[in-house]
């Protein structure tokens, strides 16, 4: 199964991708996570990307396509994948099409997580990540449980806010999504791949909607 998750920052793509990984045994490929790993490891790419990411802008298409090409060549991606946060521009989508056409493995579906942009700022600015296990919580909707789940370390002092999740940057990221990424809905609708779901619901309900959106037709 080769799937793209399309949606604004905070629409729940990453959370739902993690749930599908467990159910379907295919990897989640998040370009945001790949970039953050580069930033953490202080690679050359990471040093270039950091300022762009902190400003809520998009990293250039050539860098992103190179990173995705490498990731898709890894053995775990042979049986399928969920692309989360990629593509984000039309040139990225065209590049992905070319990459997949060259190996005869086109996309099966593109799921659009539809949500009122007004809800996103609150959702994202409440997001906190455990520095130890990477688990994501939300101070408004999904606070870290007590006792903490990760060996006692997943507690308030270890919960960090991503630099680009601050309220000032979030509004900019939503603007960038509307201008550069939303047009991909039409791009994929024209290919007959787009499945739009209402993403403003409890987690299990959204998961059920995603499952029915990706079920073979
Ligand atoms: P995310 O975790 O998907 O919200 O991504 C965090 C940041 O990484 C974005 O705001 C961008 O600066 C950068 N980024 C992630 N994926 C892409 C992409 N496909 N194209 C360009 N920039 C990206």
mmCIF file of C-alpha atoms and ligand atoms in Angstrom:
data_model
loop_
_atom_site.group_PDB
_atom_site.id
_atom_site.type_symbol
_atom_site.label_atom_id
_atom_site.label_comp_id
_atom_site.label_asym_id
_atom_site.label_seq_id
_atom_site.Cartn_x
_atom_site.Cartn_y
_atom_site.Cartn_z
ATOM 1 C CA UNK A 1 0.000 0.000 0.000
ATOM 2 C CA UNK A 2 1.518 3.315 -1.099
ATOM 3 C CA UNK A 3 -0.235 6.261 0.482
ATOM 4 C CA UNK A 4 0.188 10.007 0.903
ATOM 5 C CA UNK A 5 -1.291 11.857 3.888
ATOM 6 C CA UNK A 6 -2.093 15.430 2.940
ATOM 7 C CA UNK A 7 -3.250 18.044 5.443
ATOM 8 C CA UNK A 8 -2.376 21.196 7.335
ATOM 9 C CA UNK A 9 0.106 21.081 10.220
ATOM 10 C CA UNK A 10 -1.806 19.809 13.252
ATOM 11 C CA UNK A 11 -4.519 18.041 11.255
ATOM 12 C CA UNK A 12 -3.511 14.687 12.787
ATOM 13 C CA UNK A 13 -1.572 13.097 9.904
ATOM 14 C CA UNK A 14 1.383 12.005 12.030
ATOM 15 C CA UNK A 15 -0.747 10.500 14.787
ATOM 16 C CA UNK A 16 -2.876 8.561 12.319
ATOM 17 C CA UNK A 17 0.199 7.442 10.361
ATOM 18 C CA UNK A 18 1.639 5.956 13.565
ATOM 19 C CA UNK A 19 -1.580 4.007 14.110
ATOM 20 C CA UNK A 20 -1.503 2.648 10.557
ATOM 21 C CA UNK A 21 2.123 1.576 10.858
ATOM 22 C CA UNK A 22 1.127 -0.805 13.639
ATOM 23 C CA UNK A 23 -1.924 -2.144 11.796
ATOM 24 C CA UNK A 24 -0.454 -2.542 8.303
ATOM 25 C CA UNK A 25 3.259 -3.086 8.932
ATOM 26 C CA UNK A 26 4.406 -0.371 6.532
ATOM 27 C CA UNK A 27 6.705 2.508 7.516
ATOM 28 C CA UNK A 28 5.646 6.094 8.114
ATOM 29 C CA UNK A 29 7.970 8.378 6.188
ATOM 30 C CA UNK A 30 7.774 11.873 7.622
ATOM 31 C CA UNK A 31 9.986 14.465 5.940
ATOM 32 C CA UNK A 32 9.609 16.642 9.067
ATOM 33 C CA UNK A 33 11.045 13.805 11.211
ATOM 34 C CA UNK A 34 13.851 13.168 8.697
ATOM 35 C CA UNK A 35 14.741 16.866 8.738
ATOM 36 C CA UNK A 36 14.635 17.060 12.549
ATOM 37 C CA UNK A 37 17.016 14.068 12.688
ATOM 38 C CA UNK A 38 19.418 15.986 10.413
ATOM 39 C CA UNK A 39 19.128 19.054 12.662
ATOM 40 C CA UNK A 40 19.755 16.928 15.781
ATOM 41 C CA UNK A 41 22.790 15.259 14.182
ATOM 42 C CA UNK A 42 24.048 18.675 12.968
ATOM 43 C CA UNK A 43 24.594 17.416 9.408
ATOM 44 C CA UNK A 44 25.270 19.890 6.618
ATOM 45 C CA UNK A 45 21.664 19.486 5.429
ATOM 46 C CA UNK A 46 20.398 19.951 8.992
ATOM 47 C CA UNK A 47 22.339 23.190 9.423
ATOM 48 C CA UNK A 48 20.873 24.553 6.170
ATOM 49 C CA UNK A 49 17.324 23.435 6.989
ATOM 50 C CA UNK A 50 17.110 24.635 10.593
ATOM 51 C CA UNK A 51 16.640 28.354 9.960
ATOM 52 C CA UNK A 52 14.048 27.673 7.260
ATOM 53 C CA UNK A 53 12.109 25.307 9.542
ATOM 54 C CA UNK A 54 12.237 27.646 12.539
ATOM 55 C CA UNK A 55 10.809 30.396 10.334
ATOM 56 C CA UNK A 56 7.886 28.154 9.313
ATOM 57 C CA UNK A 57 8.936 28.136 5.651
ATOM 58 C CA UNK A 58 9.496 25.171 3.330
ATOM 59 C CA UNK A 59 12.880 23.561 2.720
ATOM 60 C CA UNK A 60 13.769 23.617 -0.995
ATOM 61 C CA UNK A 61 12.292 20.944 -3.275
ATOM 62 C CA UNK A 62 15.615 19.506 -4.490
ATOM 63 C CA UNK A 63 16.803 18.830 -0.928
ATOM 64 C CA UNK A 64 13.507 17.225 0.023
ATOM 65 C CA UNK A 65 13.317 15.062 -3.111
ATOM 66 C CA UNK A 66 16.887 13.835 -2.592
ATOM 67 C CA UNK A 67 16.111 12.909 1.003
ATOM 68 C CA UNK A 68 12.916 11.060 0.049
ATOM 69 C CA UNK A 69 14.615 9.210 -2.823
ATOM 70 C CA UNK A 70 17.194 7.845 -0.370
ATOM 71 C CA UNK A 71 14.572 6.889 2.185
ATOM 72 C CA UNK A 72 12.359 5.090 -0.366
ATOM 73 C CA UNK A 73 15.347 3.003 -1.446
ATOM 74 C CA UNK A 74 15.582 1.427 2.011
ATOM 75 C CA UNK A 75 14.331 -2.168 2.227
ATOM 76 C CA UNK A 76 11.437 -1.512 4.621
ATOM 77 C CA UNK A 77 9.762 0.739 2.029
ATOM 78 C CA UNK A 78 9.554 -2.026 -0.593
ATOM 79 C CA UNK A 79 6.204 -3.316 0.665
ATOM 80 C CA UNK A 80 4.610 0.132 0.802
ATOM 81 C CA UNK A 81 4.717 3.314 2.872
ATOM 82 C CA UNK A 82 2.779 6.215 4.270
ATOM 83 C CA UNK A 83 4.210 9.566 3.230
ATOM 84 C CA UNK A 84 3.457 12.100 5.962
ATOM 85 C CA UNK A 85 4.160 15.759 5.247
ATOM 86 C CA UNK A 86 5.443 15.057 1.741
ATOM 87 C CA UNK A 87 4.812 16.130 -0.979
ATOM 88 C CA UNK A 88 4.140 19.744 0.027
ATOM 89 C CA UNK A 89 4.500 21.492 -3.344
ATOM 90 C CA UNK A 90 3.511 20.672 -6.931
ATOM 91 C CA UNK A 91 7.179 20.164 -8.002
ATOM 92 C CA UNK A 92 7.593 17.686 -5.118
ATOM 93 C CA UNK A 93 4.452 15.815 -6.216
ATOM 94 C CA UNK A 94 5.698 15.703 -9.815
ATOM 95 C CA UNK A 95 9.102 14.487 -8.611
ATOM 96 C CA UNK A 96 7.440 11.755 -6.544
ATOM 97 C CA UNK A 97 5.344 10.649 -9.525
ATOM 98 C CA UNK A 98 8.489 10.320 -11.625
ATOM 99 C CA UNK A 99 10.307 8.411 -8.881
ATOM 100 C CA UNK A 100 7.460 5.932 -8.428
ATOM 101 C CA UNK A 101 6.822 5.568 -12.164
ATOM 102 C CA UNK A 102 10.458 4.610 -12.685
ATOM 103 C CA UNK A 103 10.032 1.640 -10.338
ATOM 104 C CA UNK A 104 6.527 0.792 -11.565
ATOM 105 C CA UNK A 105 4.975 1.430 -8.138
ATOM 106 C CA UNK A 106 2.446 4.261 -8.392
ATOM 107 C CA UNK A 107 0.498 5.666 -5.434
ATOM 108 C CA UNK A 108 -2.674 3.872 -4.339
ATOM 109 C CA UNK A 109 -4.374 6.754 -2.514
ATOM 110 C CA UNK A 110 -3.958 10.279 -1.159
ATOM 111 C CA UNK A 111 -5.883 11.017 2.032
ATOM 112 C CA UNK A 112 -6.727 14.673 2.640
ATOM 113 C CA UNK A 113 -7.224 15.490 6.347
ATOM 114 C CA UNK A 114 -9.862 18.184 6.183
ATOM 115 C CA UNK A 115 -10.137 20.484 9.221
ATOM 116 C CA UNK A 116 -11.184 24.047 10.023
ATOM 117 C CA UNK A 117 -7.929 26.118 10.041
ATOM 118 C CA UNK A 118 -9.203 27.983 13.131
ATOM 119 C CA UNK A 119 -8.822 24.793 15.191
ATOM 120 C CA UNK A 120 -5.225 24.273 14.157
ATOM 121 C CA UNK A 121 -3.456 27.044 16.058
ATOM 122 C CA UNK A 122 -4.775 25.757 19.388
ATOM 123 C CA UNK A 123 -4.030 22.138 18.495
ATOM 124 C CA UNK A 124 -0.452 22.810 17.432
ATOM 125 C CA UNK A 125 0.509 25.277 20.115
ATOM 126 C CA UNK A 126 -0.606 22.706 22.731
ATOM 127 C CA UNK A 127 1.618 19.988 21.265
ATOM 128 C CA UNK A 128 4.485 18.681 23.451
ATOM 129 C CA UNK A 129 7.006 15.933 22.664
ATOM 130 C CA UNK A 130 8.736 13.715 25.226
ATOM 131 C CA UNK A 131 12.470 14.250 24.836
ATOM 132 C CA UNK A 132 13.140 10.667 25.867
ATOM 133 C CA UNK A 133 10.732 8.542 23.829
ATOM 134 C CA UNK A 134 9.500 10.959 21.141
ATOM 135 C CA UNK A 135 5.857 10.402 22.085
ATOM 136 C CA UNK A 136 3.578 13.337 21.287
ATOM 137 C CA UNK A 137 1.036 14.749 23.760
ATOM 138 C CA UNK A 138 -1.228 17.768 23.824
ATOM 139 C CA UNK A 139 -1.793 19.956 26.859
ATOM 140 C CA UNK A 140 -5.345 20.686 25.621
ATOM 141 C CA UNK A 141 -6.531 17.363 24.227
ATOM 142 C CA UNK A 142 -4.127 14.565 25.200
ATOM 143 C CA UNK A 143 -2.082 15.394 28.310
ATOM 144 C CA UNK A 144 0.661 12.953 29.338
ATOM 145 C CA UNK A 145 -0.971 10.372 31.596
ATOM 146 C CA UNK A 146 0.030 9.788 35.172
ATOM 147 C CA UNK A 147 1.968 7.638 35.896
ATOM 148 C CA UNK A 148 4.014 8.558 32.845
ATOM 149 C CA UNK A 149 4.256 5.885 30.122
ATOM 150 C CA UNK A 150 7.980 5.941 29.334
ATOM 151 C CA UNK A 151 9.753 4.425 32.293
ATOM 152 C CA UNK A 152 8.868 7.373 34.489
ATOM 153 C CA UNK A 153 10.572 9.942 32.255
ATOM 154 C CA UNK A 154 7.630 11.104 30.160
ATOM 155 C CA UNK A 155 6.716 13.838 32.641
ATOM 156 C CA UNK A 156 6.416 17.578 32.468
ATOM 157 C CA UNK A 157 10.116 18.545 32.661
ATOM 158 C CA UNK A 158 10.949 16.296 29.709
ATOM 159 C CA UNK A 159 8.046 17.489 27.546
ATOM 160 C CA UNK A 160 9.311 19.990 25.018
ATOM 161 C CA UNK A 161 7.643 22.270 22.519
ATOM 162 C CA UNK A 162 9.053 22.158 18.985
ATOM 163 C CA UNK A 163 10.548 25.578 18.132
ATOM 164 C CA UNK A 164 8.243 25.848 15.109
ATOM 165 C CA UNK A 165 5.135 25.001 17.185
ATOM 166 C CA UNK A 166 5.159 28.407 18.900
ATOM 167 C CA UNK A 167 1.987 30.355 18.184
ATOM 168 C CA UNK A 168 3.710 33.049 16.067
ATOM 169 C CA UNK A 169 5.222 30.474 13.703
ATOM 170 C CA UNK A 170 2.125 28.274 13.508
ATOM 171 C CA UNK A 171 0.062 30.948 11.751
ATOM 172 C CA UNK A 172 2.820 31.291 9.166
ATOM 173 C CA UNK A 173 2.972 27.513 8.602
ATOM 174 C CA UNK A 174 -0.782 27.394 8.048
ATOM 175 C CA UNK A 175 -0.458 30.217 5.489
ATOM 176 C CA UNK A 176 2.322 28.309 3.703
ATOM 177 C CA UNK A 177 0.101 25.196 3.671
ATOM 178 C CA UNK A 178 -2.820 27.085 2.150
ATOM 179 C CA UNK A 179 -0.651 28.705 -0.533
ATOM 180 C CA UNK A 180 1.697 25.881 -1.510
ATOM 181 C CA UNK A 181 0.307 22.545 -0.351
ATOM 182 C CA UNK A 182 -3.478 22.778 -0.617
ATOM 183 C CA UNK A 183 -3.257 22.960 -4.454
ATOM 184 C CA UNK A 184 -2.070 19.345 -4.306
ATOM 185 C CA UNK A 185 -5.671 18.323 -3.551
ATOM 186 C CA UNK A 186 -6.648 19.301 -7.110
ATOM 187 C CA UNK A 187 -3.465 17.726 -8.494
ATOM 188 C CA UNK A 188 -4.360 14.342 -6.959
ATOM 189 C CA UNK A 189 -8.113 14.681 -7.588
ATOM 190 C CA UNK A 190 -7.240 14.942 -11.293
ATOM 191 C CA UNK A 191 -5.423 11.594 -10.973
ATOM 192 C CA UNK A 192 -8.458 10.022 -9.265
ATOM 193 C CA UNK A 193 -6.419 9.385 -6.089
ATOM 194 C CA UNK A 194 -7.860 11.922 -3.637
ATOM 195 C CA UNK A 195 -9.930 10.728 -0.652
ATOM 196 C CA UNK A 196 -11.028 13.529 1.645
ATOM 197 C CA UNK A 197 -11.907 12.825 5.279
ATOM 198 C CA UNK A 198 -13.296 14.990 8.075
ATOM 199 C CA UNK A 199 -10.362 15.058 10.527
ATOM 200 C CA UNK A 200 -12.142 16.908 13.331
ATOM 201 C CA UNK A 201 -13.169 13.933 15.481
ATOM 202 C CA UNK A 202 -11.894 11.623 18.216
ATOM 203 C CA UNK A 203 -8.807 9.597 17.281
ATOM 204 C CA UNK A 204 -10.512 6.191 16.764
ATOM 205 C CA UNK A 205 -13.192 7.707 14.557
ATOM 206 C CA UNK A 206 -10.606 9.443 12.378
ATOM 207 C CA UNK A 207 -8.684 6.140 12.170
ATOM 208 C CA UNK A 208 -11.854 4.393 10.959
ATOM 209 C CA UNK A 209 -12.336 7.104 8.334
ATOM 210 C CA UNK A 210 -8.736 6.723 7.171
ATOM 211 C CA UNK A 211 -9.115 2.934 6.959
ATOM 212 C CA UNK A 212 -12.203 3.216 4.808
ATOM 213 C CA UNK A 213 -10.527 5.880 2.638
ATOM 214 C CA UNK A 214 -7.588 3.596 1.853
ATOM 215 C CA UNK A 215 -9.558 0.366 1.470
ATOM 216 C CA UNK A 216 -9.157 -1.020 -2.057
ATOM 217 C CA UNK A 217 -12.053 -0.074 -4.323
HETATM 218 P P1 LIG B 1 6.340 18.833 9.832
HETATM 219 O O1 LIG B 1 6.896 18.052 10.968
HETATM 220 O O2 LIG B 1 5.833 17.969 8.711
HETATM 221 O O3 LIG B 1 5.312 19.849 10.269
HETATM 222 O O4 LIG B 1 7.554 19.670 9.193
HETATM 223 C C1 LIG B 1 8.269 20.616 9.950
HETATM 224 C C2 LIG B 1 8.991 21.587 9.022
HETATM 225 O O5 LIG B 1 9.939 20.852 8.213
HETATM 226 C C3 LIG B 1 8.104 22.302 8.019
HETATM 227 O O6 LIG B 1 7.495 23.472 8.568
HETATM 228 C C4 LIG B 1 9.109 22.641 6.918
HETATM 229 O O7 LIG B 1 9.945 23.721 7.297
HETATM 230 C C5 LIG B 1 9.974 21.388 6.887
HETATM 231 N N1 LIG B 1 9.413 20.358 5.956
HETATM 232 C C6 LIG B 1 8.908 19.141 6.297
HETATM 233 N N2 LIG B 1 8.513 18.470 5.202
HETATM 234 C C7 LIG B 1 8.755 19.283 4.153
HETATM 235 C C8 LIG B 1 8.538 19.175 2.752
HETATM 236 N N3 LIG B 1 7.968 18.082 2.200
HETATM 237 N N4 LIG B 1 8.914 20.213 1.965
HETATM 238 C C9 LIG B 1 9.490 21.316 2.492
HETATM 239 N N5 LIG B 1 9.712 21.495 3.803
HETATM 240 C C10 LIG B 1 9.349 20.490 4.634
#
